[in-house]
Coordinates of C-alpha atoms and ligand atoms in Angstrom, one line a residue:
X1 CA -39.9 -5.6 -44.4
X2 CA -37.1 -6.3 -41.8
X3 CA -34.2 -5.0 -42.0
X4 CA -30.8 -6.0 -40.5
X5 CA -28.9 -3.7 -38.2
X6 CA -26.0 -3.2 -40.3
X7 CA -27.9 -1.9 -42.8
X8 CA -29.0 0.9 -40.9
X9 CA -26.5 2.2 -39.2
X10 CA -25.9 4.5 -42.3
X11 CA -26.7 8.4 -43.1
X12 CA -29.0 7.1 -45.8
X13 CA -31.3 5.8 -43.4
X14 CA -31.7 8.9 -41.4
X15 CA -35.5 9.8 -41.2
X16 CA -36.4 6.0 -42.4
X17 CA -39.4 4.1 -40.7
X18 CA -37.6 0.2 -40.8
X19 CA -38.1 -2.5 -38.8
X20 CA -35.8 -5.0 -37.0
X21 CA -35.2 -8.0 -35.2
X22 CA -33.2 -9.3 -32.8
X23 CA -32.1 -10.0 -29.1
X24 CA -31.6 -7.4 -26.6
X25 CA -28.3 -7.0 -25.6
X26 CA -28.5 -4.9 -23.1
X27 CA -31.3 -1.9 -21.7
X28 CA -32.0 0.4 -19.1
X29 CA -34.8 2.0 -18.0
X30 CA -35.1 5.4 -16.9
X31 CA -38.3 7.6 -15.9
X32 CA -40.6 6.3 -18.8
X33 CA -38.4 5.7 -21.2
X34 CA -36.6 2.8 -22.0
X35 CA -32.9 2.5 -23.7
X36 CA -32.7 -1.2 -25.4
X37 CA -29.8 -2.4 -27.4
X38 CA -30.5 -4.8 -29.7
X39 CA -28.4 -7.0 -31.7
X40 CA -28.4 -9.4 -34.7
X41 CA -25.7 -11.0 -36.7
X42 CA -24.9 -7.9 -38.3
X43 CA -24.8 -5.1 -35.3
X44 CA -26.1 -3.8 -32.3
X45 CA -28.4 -0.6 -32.3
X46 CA -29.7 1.7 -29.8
X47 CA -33.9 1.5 -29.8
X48 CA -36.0 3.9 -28.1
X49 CA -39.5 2.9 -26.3
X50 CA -40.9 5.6 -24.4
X51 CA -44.3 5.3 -22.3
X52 CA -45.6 8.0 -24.2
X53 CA -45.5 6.4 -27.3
X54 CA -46.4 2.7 -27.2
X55 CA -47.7 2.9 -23.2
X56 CA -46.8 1.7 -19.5
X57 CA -47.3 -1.7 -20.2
X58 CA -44.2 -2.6 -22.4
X59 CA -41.7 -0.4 -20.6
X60 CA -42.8 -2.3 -17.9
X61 CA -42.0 -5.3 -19.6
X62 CA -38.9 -4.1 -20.4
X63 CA -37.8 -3.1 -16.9
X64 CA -37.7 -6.9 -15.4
X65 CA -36.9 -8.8 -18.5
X66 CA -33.7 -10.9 -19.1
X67 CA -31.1 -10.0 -21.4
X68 CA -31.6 -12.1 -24.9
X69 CA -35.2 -11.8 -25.1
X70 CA -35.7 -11.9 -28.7
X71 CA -38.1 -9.1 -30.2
X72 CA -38.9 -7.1 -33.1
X73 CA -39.1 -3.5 -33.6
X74 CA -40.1 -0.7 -35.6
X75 CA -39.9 3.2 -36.0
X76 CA -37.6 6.2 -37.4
X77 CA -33.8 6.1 -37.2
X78 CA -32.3 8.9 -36.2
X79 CA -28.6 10.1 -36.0
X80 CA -27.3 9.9 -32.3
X81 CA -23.6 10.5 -31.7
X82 CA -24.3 9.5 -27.9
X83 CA -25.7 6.1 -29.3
X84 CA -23.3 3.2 -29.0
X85 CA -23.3 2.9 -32.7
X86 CA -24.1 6.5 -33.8
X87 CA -27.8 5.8 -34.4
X88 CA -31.1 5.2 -33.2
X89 CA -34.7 4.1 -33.7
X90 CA -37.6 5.4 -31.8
X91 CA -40.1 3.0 -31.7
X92 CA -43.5 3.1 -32.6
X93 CA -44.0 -0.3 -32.5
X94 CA -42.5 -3.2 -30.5
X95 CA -43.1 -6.5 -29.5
X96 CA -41.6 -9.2 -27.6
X97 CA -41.5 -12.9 -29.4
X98 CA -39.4 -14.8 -27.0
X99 CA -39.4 -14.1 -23.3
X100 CA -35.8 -14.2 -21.6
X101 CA -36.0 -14.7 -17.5
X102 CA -32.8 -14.1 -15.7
X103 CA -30.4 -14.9 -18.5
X104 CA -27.7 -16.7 -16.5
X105 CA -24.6 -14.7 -18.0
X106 CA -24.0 -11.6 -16.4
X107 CA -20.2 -10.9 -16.7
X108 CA -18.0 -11.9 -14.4
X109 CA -18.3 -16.0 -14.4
X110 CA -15.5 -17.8 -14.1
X111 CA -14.1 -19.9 -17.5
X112 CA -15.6 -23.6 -16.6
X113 CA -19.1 -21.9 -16.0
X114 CA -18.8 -19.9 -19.3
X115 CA -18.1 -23.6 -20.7
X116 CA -20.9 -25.5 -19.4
X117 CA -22.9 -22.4 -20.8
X118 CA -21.4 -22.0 -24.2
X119 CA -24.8 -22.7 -26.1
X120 CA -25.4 -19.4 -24.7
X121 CA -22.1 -17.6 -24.8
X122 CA -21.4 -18.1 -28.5
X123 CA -24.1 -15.1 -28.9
X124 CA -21.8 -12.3 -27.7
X125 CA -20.7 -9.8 -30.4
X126 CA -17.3 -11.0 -29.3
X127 CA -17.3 -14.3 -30.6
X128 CA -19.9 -13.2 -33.6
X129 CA -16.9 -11.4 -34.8
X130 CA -14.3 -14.6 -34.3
X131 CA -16.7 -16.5 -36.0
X132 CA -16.9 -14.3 -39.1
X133 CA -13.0 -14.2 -39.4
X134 CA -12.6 -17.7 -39.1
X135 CA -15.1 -17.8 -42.2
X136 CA -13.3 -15.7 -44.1
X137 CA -9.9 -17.8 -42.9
X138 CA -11.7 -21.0 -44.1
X139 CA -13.0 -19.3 -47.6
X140 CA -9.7 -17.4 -48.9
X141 CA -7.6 -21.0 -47.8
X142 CA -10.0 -22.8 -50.3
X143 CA -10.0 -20.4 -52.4
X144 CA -6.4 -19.9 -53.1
X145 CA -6.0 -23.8 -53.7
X146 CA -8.7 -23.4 -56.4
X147 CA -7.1 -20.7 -57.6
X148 CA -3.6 -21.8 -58.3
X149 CA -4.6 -25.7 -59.4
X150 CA -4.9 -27.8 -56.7
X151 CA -7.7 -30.7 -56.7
X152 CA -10.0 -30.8 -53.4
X153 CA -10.2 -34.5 -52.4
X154 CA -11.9 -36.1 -49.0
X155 CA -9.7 -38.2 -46.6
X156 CA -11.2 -40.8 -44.2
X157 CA -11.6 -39.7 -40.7
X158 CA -12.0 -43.3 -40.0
X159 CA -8.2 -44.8 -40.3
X160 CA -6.3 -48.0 -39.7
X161 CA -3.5 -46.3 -38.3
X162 CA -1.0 -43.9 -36.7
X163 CA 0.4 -40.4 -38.3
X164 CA 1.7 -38.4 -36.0
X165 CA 2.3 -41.1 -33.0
X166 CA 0.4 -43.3 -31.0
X167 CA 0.1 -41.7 -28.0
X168 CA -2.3 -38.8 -29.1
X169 CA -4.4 -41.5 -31.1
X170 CA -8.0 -41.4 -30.3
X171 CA -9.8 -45.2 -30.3
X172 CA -13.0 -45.9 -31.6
X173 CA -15.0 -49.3 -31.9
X174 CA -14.8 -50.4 -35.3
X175 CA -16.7 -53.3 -35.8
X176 CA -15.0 -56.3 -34.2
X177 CA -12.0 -54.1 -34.3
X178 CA -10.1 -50.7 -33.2
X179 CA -9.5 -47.7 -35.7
X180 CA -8.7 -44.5 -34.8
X181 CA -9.9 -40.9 -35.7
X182 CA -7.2 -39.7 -38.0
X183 CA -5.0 -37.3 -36.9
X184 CA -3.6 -35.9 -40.4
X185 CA -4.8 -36.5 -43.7
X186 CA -1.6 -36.8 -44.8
X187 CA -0.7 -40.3 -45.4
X188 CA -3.9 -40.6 -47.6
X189 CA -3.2 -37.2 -49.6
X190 CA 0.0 -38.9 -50.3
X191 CA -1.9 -41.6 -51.8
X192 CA -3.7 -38.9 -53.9
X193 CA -0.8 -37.3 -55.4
X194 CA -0.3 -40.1 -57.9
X195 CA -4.1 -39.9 -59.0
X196 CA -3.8 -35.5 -58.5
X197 CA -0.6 -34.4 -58.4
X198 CA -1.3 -31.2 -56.1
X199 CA -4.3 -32.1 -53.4
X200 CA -6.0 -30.4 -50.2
X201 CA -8.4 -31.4 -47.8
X202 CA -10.2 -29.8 -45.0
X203 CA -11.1 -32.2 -42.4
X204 CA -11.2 -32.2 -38.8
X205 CA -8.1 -33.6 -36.7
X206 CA -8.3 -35.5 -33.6
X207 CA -5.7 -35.6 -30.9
X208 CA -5.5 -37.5 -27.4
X209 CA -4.2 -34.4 -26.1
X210 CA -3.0 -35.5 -22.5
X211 CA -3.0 -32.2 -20.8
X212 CA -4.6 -29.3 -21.9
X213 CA -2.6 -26.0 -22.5
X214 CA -3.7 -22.7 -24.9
X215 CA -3.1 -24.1 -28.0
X216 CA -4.2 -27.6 -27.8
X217 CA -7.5 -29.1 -29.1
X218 CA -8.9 -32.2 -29.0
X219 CA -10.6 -31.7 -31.7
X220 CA -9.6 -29.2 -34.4
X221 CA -9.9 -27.9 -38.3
X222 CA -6.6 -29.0 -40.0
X223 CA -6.0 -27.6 -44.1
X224 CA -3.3 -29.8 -45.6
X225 CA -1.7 -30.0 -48.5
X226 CA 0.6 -32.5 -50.4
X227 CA 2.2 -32.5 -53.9
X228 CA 4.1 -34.4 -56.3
X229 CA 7.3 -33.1 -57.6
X230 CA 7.5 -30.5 -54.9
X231 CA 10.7 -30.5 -53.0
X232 CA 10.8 -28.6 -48.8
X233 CA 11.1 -25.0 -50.5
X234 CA 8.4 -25.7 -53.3
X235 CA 6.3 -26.6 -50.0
X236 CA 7.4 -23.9 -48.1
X237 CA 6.7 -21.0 -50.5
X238 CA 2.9 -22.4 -50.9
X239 CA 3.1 -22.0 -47.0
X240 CA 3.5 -18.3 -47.0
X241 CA 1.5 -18.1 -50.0
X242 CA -1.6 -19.4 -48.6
X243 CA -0.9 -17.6 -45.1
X244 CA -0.4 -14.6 -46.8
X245 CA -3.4 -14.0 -48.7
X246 CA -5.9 -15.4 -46.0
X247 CA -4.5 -12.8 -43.8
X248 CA -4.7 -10.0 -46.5
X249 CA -8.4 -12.1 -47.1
X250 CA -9.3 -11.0 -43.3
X251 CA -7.4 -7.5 -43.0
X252 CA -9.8 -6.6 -46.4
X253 CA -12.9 -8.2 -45.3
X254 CA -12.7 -8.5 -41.9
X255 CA -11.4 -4.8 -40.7
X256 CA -14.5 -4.0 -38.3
X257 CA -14.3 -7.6 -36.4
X258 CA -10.7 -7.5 -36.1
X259 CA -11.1 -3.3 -34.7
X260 CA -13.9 -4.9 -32.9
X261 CA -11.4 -7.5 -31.1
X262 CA -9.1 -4.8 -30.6
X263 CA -6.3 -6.5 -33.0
X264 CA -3.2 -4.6 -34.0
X265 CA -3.7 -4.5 -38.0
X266 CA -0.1 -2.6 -38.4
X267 CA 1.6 -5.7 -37.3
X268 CA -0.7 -8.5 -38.6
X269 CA 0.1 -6.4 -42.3
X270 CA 3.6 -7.6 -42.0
X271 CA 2.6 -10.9 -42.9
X272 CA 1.5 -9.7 -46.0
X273 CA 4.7 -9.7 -47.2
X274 CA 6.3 -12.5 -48.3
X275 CA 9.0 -14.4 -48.5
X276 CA 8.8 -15.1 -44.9
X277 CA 12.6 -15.3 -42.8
X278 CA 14.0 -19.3 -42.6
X279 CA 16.1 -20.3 -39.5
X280 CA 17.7 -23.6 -39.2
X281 CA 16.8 -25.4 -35.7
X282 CA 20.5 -25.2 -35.1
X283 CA 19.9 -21.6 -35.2
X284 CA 16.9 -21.8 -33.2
X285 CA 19.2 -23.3 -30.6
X286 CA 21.7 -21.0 -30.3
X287 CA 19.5 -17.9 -30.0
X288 CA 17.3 -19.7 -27.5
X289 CA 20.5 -20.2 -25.4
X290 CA 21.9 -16.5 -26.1
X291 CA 18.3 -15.5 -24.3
X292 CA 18.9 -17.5 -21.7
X293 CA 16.9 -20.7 -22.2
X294 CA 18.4 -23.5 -20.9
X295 CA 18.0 -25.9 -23.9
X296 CA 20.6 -28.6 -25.8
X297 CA 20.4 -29.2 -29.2
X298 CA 17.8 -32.3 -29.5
X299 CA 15.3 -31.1 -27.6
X300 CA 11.8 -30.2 -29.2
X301 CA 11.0 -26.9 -29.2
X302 CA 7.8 -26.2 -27.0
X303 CA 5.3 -23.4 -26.5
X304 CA 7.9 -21.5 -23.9
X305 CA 10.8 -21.7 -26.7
X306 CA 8.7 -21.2 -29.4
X307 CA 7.7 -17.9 -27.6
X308 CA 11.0 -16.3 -27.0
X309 CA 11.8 -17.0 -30.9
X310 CA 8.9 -14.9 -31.8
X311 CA 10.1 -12.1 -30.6
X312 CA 13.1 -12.2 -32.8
X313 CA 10.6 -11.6 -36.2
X314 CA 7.3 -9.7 -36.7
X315 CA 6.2 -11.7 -39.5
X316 CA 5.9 -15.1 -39.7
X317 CA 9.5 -17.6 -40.0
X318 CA 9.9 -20.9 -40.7
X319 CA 12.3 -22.9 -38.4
X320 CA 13.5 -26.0 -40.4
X321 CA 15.8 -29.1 -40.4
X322 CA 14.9 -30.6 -36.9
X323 CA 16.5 -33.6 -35.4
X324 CA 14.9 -36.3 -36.8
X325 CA 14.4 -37.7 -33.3
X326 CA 11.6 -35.3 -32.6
X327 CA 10.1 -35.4 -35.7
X328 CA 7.5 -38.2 -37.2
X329 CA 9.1 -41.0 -39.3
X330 CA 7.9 -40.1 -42.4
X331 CA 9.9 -37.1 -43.0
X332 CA 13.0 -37.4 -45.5
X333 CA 16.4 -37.5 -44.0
X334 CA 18.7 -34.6 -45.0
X335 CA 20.9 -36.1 -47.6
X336 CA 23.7 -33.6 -46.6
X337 CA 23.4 -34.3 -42.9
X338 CA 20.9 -37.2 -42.3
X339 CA 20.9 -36.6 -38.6
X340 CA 17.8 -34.0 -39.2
X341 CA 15.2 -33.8 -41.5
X342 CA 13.7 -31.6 -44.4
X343 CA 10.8 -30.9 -42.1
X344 CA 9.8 -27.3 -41.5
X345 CA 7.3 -25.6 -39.3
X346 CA 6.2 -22.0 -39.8
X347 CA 6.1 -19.9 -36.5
X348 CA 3.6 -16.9 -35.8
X349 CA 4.5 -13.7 -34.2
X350 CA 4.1 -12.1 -31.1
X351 CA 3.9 -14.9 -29.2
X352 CA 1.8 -17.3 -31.4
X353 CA 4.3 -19.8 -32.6
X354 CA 3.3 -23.2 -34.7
X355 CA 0.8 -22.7 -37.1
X356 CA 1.9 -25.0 -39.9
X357 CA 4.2 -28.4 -39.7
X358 CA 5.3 -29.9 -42.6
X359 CA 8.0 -31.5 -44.9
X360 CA 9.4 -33.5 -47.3
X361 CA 8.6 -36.7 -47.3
X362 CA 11.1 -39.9 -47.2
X363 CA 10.4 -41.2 -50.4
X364 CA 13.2 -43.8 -50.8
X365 CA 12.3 -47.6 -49.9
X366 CA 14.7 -49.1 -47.4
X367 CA 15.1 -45.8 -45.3
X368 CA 11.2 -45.5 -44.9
X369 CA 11.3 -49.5 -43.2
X370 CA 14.0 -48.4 -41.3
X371 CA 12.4 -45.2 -39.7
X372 CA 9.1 -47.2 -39.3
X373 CA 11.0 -49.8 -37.4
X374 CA 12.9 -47.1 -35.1
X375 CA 10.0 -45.1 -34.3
X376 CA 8.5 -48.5 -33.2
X377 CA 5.8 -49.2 -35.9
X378 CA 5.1 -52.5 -37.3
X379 CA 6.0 -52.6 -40.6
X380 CA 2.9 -54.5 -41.8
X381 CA 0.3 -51.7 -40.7
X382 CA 2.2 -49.5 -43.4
X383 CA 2.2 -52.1 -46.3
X384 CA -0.4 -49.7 -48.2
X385 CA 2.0 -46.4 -47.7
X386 CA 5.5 -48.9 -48.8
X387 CA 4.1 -49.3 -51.9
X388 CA 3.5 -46.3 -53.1
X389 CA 7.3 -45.9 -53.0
X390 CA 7.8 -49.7 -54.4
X391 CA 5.8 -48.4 -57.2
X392 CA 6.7 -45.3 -58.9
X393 CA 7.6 -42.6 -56.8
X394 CA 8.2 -39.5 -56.8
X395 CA 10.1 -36.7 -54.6
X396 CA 6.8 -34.9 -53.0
X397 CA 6.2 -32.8 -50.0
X398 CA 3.4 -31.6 -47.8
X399 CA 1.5 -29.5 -44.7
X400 CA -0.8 -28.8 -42.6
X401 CA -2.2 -25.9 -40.7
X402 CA -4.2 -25.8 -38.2
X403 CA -7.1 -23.3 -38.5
X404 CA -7.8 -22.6 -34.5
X405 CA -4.0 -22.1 -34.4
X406 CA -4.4 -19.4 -37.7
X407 CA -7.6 -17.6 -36.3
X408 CA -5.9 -17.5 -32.7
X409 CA -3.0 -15.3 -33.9
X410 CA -5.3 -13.5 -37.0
X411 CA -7.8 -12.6 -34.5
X412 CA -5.1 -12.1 -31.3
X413 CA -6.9 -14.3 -29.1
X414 CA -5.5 -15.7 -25.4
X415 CA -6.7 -19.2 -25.8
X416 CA -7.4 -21.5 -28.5
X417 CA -10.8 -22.8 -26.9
X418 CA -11.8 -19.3 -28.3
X419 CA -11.3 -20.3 -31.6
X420 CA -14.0 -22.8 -32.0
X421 CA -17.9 -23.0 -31.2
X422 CA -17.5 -26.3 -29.1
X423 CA -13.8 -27.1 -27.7
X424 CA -12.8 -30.2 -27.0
X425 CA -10.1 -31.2 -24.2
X426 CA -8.9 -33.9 -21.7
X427 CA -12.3 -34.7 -19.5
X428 CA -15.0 -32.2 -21.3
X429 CA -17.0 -32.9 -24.4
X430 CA -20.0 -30.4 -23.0
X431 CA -22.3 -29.2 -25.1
Ligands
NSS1 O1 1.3 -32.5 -36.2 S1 1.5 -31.5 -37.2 O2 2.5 -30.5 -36.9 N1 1.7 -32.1 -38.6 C1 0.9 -33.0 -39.2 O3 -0.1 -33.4 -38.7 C2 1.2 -33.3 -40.6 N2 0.9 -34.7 -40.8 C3 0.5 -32.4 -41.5 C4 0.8 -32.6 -43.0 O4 2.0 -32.5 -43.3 N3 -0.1 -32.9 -43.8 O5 0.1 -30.7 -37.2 C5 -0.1 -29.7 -38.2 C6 -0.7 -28.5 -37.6 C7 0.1 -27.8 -36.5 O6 1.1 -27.0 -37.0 C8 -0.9 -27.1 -35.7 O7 -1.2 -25.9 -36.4 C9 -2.1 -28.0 -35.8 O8 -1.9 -28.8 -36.9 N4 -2.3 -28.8 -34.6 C10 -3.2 -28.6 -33.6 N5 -4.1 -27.6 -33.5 C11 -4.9 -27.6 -32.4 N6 -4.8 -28.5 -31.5 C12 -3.9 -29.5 -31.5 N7 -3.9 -30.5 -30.6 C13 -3.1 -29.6 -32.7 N8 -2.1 -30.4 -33.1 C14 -1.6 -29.9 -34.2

């Protein structure tokens, strides 16, 4: 019966009768004959309808259709090195199921047209292939937690209160009262730890983002993980670990979608290799200023600064021990130097920047009250996350990575609105 199109774009098909179906991608018509690409999930191939064969009518037909007309289509494959894909079929039978007039994308538009028309952009072989990495990314992450022990469990999205700061919390009508859409599992994978010991989640994340930049969501896929026992390196090595074989996951899996997106796979095979190279943000500082940046210790390191350290590795780096002004209030103090914290992030190359954020997490008493107080919490909407160190606990650590932020630097995309079907930012939530 039908076949798909990668399936036949193969030497053992030559001289094969199969059949196909699909949209047309693109065609042209010339004297009788008519050139139509067609594509499904799997390819695009080159399909031959000449007047001769199946009659005026239908290369008629083809002449004034619209692009993405879906059809199906049978006949001989042939090899064809001038065919975009090598082969071709020359139809002896062909028929048009769904009728496409003046398909309103014809290169060219400008980004906020190619938004209100995403329902109809997403087809493009272009993001086919960002879609299939980003499957891959989301089924090596899972599968190296089941691999090596940890226990899947499943966070609210629904929560009573703040992780990563107020002023990216999204409200929601909750009853006769306001919750918020969580912005990190984390607090509650803390909670887990005592149950689990090692826990993940994949959930989605919600930030207020105020303004909206390349790497910012609204909305976004965010893979954390927390642990008990595990001190900041513990956490870090399971960082490179899982970034390392989700990118070795893709580069195996994933070679003709990354080709296909024109990604260098020399330099994305670096990160193959861990142990990945730790800076201290002190560190950070000083070769931010040797480049020129003007930039005092204290300052949070943005997309700009971020940037110009990337070009000092080509692998991913960690940059750890932050002031713990700029970081959230959960993070535990450096005992040798309790101005910063054990918090790290990890970096991507050329260019990327943040991928991960995590850290150990303050697990004595009196110094969490004190950094709730000073980050200007109330100290009773954390009750629930005090006990767990008034009752047993533990030295644990945790992170998160945010899979937008992973497929934009796998798949070497511009702009993170790329890396998902339906972006959210500031003033659009179209389609
Ligand atoms: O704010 S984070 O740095 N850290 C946390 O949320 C911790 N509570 C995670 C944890 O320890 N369990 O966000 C983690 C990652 C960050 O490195 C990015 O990769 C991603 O989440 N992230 C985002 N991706 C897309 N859009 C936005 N707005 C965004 N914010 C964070």
């Amino acid at each position: 019966m039908f076949k798909q199109i990668g399936e036949i774009l193969s030497d053992s098909m030559v001289d094969q009768r199969v059949c196909i179906r699909g949209w047309i991608y693109r065609r042209s018509v010339v004297g009788g004959v008519a050139f139509v690409r067609i594509r499904d999930s799997t390819g695009v191939v080159q399909v031959v309808v000449e007047e001769s064969r199946l009659g005026s009518d239908i290369v008629r037909t083809l002449k004034d259709i619209g692009l993405e007309a879906s059809v199906e289509a049978c006949g001989k494959v042939v090899k064809q090195p001038r065919a975009p894909t090598g082969y071709e079929i020359i139809a002896d039978y062909f028929k048009i199921l769904g009728y496409s007039r003046d398909f309103p994308i014809k290169g060219g538009e400008g980004v906020e047209y190619l938004l209100d028309k995403r329902h109809l952009v997403l087809r493009s072989p272009r993001y086919t292939a960002i879609w299939k990495i980003k499957h891959t990314i989301l089924s090596a992450g899972r599968e190296w937690f089941n691999k090596n022990g940890w226990w899947e469990v499943t966070p609210p999205i629904l929560t009573a209160s703040a992780c990563e700061g107020g002023a990216t919390l999204f409200p929601v009508q909750y009853f006769d009262k306001t919750a918020y859409l969580s912005q990190s599992a984390q607090l509650y994978l803390e909670v887990m730890i005592y149950s689990l010991e090692k826990v993940w989640s994949l959930t989605p994340s919600f930030r207020a983002e105020q303004s909206r930049t390349r790497r910012h969501l609204a909305e976004y896929w965010h893979l954390e993980a927390e642990a008990a026992w595990y001190d900041m390196n513990d956490m870090m090595k399971v960082a490179e670990e899982l970034v390392g074989y989700i990118v070795g996951r893709v580069i195996d899996e994933r070679r003709s979608e990354l080709e296909l997106l024109n990604r260098n796979i020399d330099s994305l095979k670096k990160a193959l290799e861990p142990p990945y190279p730790r800076i201290k943000y002190d560190e950070a500082i000083e070769i931010l200023q040797k480049r020129g940046i003007n930039i005092q210790w204290g300052s949070d390191l943005g997309a700009d600064e971020e940037r110009v350290l990337t070009m000092e590795f080509d692998k991913p780096f960690f940059v750890t021990h932050f002031p713990k002004e700029i970081k959230s209030f959960y993070m535990k103090l450096d005992p040798s130097n309790p101005r910063v914290v054990l918090g790290f992030d990890l970096l991507a190359p050329e260019g990327y920047g943040e991928i991960i954020g995590g850290s150990q997490r303050e697990d004595d008493y009196e110094t969490l009250v004190k950094r709730i107080i000073e980050n200007g919490y109330k100290v009773e909407d954390y009750e629930w996350y005090l006990d767990l160190r008034r009752y047993g606990t533990v030295v644990h650590s945790g992170f998160g990575l945010g899979i937008e932020r992973l497929l934009m630097w796998v798949a070497g995309l511009d702009h993170i609105r790329d890396a998902t079907p339906f972006p959210r930012f500031r003033g659009r939530i179209y389609p």
